Amino acid sequence: MKLAAPAPKATTRSALLRAGGSLLSGAGIPNAENEAIWILEFALGTSRLALRLEANRTVAASEQDRVMKLFARRAAREPLQYLLGSQEFCGLDFLVDRSVLIPRPETELLVEQVIQHNLRTRPLIIADIGTGSGCIAVALARALPTAVFYATDRSLAALRIAEHNATRHGVKDRVRFLVGDLLEPLRAHRLEGKVAAVVSNPPYIADRELLELQPEVRMFEPRVALAGGGDGLEFHRRLLSDAGEFLAPGGLLVFEVGQGQAGPLSEIAVAQGGYAQAGLVRDAAGLDRVVCFERKNSAKF
Ligand code: GLN
């Protein structure tokens, strides 16, 4: 005889919230109670206020199950942004999943730098190398309505997310997404000497630092978006040597860098010969975070 499954115990919203809060704080998540609320808001399609006002409302078994699965994923240190599929960047909401790096607030400084340079080349062509979620290209496209963008990534899964974000924010017609290695895909579009700015937040974590990253980053964000080789500057180096061919004379190369990398990167650029330093921006923690170079008019690449 088949035994009937026991009826699931009726659980209220507040009981579920308590269960989530203690699961997450037990997993060492600092902002556990708020995160539990955000997960509940998302999973039940409700608001913090409604959760409070209707705290004693019972939650259907299927919904309970969905909520508990999300709590469990967060307790296993999966970033909240992947659970909710969303991260804000430059005031815009970006779709994210595990195929893309979660956009970081310091990367907004890179976007600001490009805008502040007031690029006058026409047509205004900008290349975003390693676009990931597309956050840089999309935010710039919103701010520079006459610019056209070429955004590359070696991950097709990432490009799908980036395209979704471009569509969501109404700039899809001005951003071309191309799969391939760094600047290589620009060749087919004959962009040599035509690009006003090459911007990139390439992977820059040095190999030995990968293991020290917080669990959310180390276990869940794509390694190809993080690992920058022995000193973390492998991609910057390659971009410095490859971008010259695509940049218009006086064109800009704008990079994000990690802690302690701005100095060594500038030395590499000087040794390279084709660039002049064109700006250095510190982040909120006082660390050099965005480095700009200008392609010298006379440079040969
Ligand atoms: N350009 C994306 C960002 O800044 C992706 C960067 C990366 O994957 N390294 O978030």
mmCIF file with all atom_site columns, C-alpha atoms in Angstrom, residues 15 21-22 26 37 102 176 178 183 187 212 241:
data_model
loop_
_atom_site.group_PDB
_atom_site.id
_atom_site.type_symbol
_atom_site.label_atom_id
_atom_site.label_alt_id
_atom_site.label_comp_id
_atom_site.label_asym_id
_atom_site.label_entity_id
_atom_site.label_seq_id
_atom_site.pdbx_PDB_ins_code
_atom_site.Cartn_x
_atom_site.Cartn_y
_atom_site.Cartn_z
_atom_site.occupancy
_atom_site.B_iso_or_equiv
_atom_site.pdbx_formal_charge
_atom_site.auth_seq_id
_atom_site.auth_comp_id
_atom_site.auth_asym_id
_atom_site.auth_atom_id
_atom_site.pdbx_PDB_model_num
ATOM 1  C CA . ALA A 1 15  ? 8.287  31.747 10.220  1.00 0.00 ? 15  ALA A CA 1
ATOM 2  C CA . GLY A 1 21  ? 17.550 34.546 8.556   1.00 0.00 ? 21  GLY A CA 1
ATOM 3  C CA . SER A 1 22  ? 19.013 31.907 10.804  1.00 0.00 ? 22  SER A CA 1
ATOM 4  C CA . GLY A 1 26  ? 24.584 30.412 10.369  1.00 0.00 ? 26  GLY A CA 1
ATOM 5  C CA . ILE A 1 37  ? 13.830 39.573 3.221   1.00 0.00 ? 37  ILE A CA 1
ATOM 6  C CA . ILE A 1 102 ? 28.508 40.862 -11.419 1.00 0.00 ? 102 ILE A CA 1
ATOM 7  C CA . ARG A 1 176 ? 27.240 45.207 -31.870 1.00 0.00 ? 176 ARG A CA 1
ATOM 8  C CA . LEU A 1 178 ? 30.954 40.053 -31.289 1.00 0.00 ? 178 LEU A CA 1
ATOM 9  C CA . LEU A 1 183 ? 40.125 42.995 -30.242 1.00 0.00 ? 183 LEU A CA 1
ATOM 10 C CA . ARG A 1 187 ? 39.201 43.090 -37.781 1.00 0.00 ? 187 ARG A CA 1
ATOM 11 C CA . GLU A 1 212 ? 42.018 34.390 -1.309  1.00 0.00 ? 212 GLU A CA 1
ATOM 12 C CA . SER A 1 241 ? 49.982 46.119 -27.780 1.00 0.00 ? 241 SER A CA 1
#
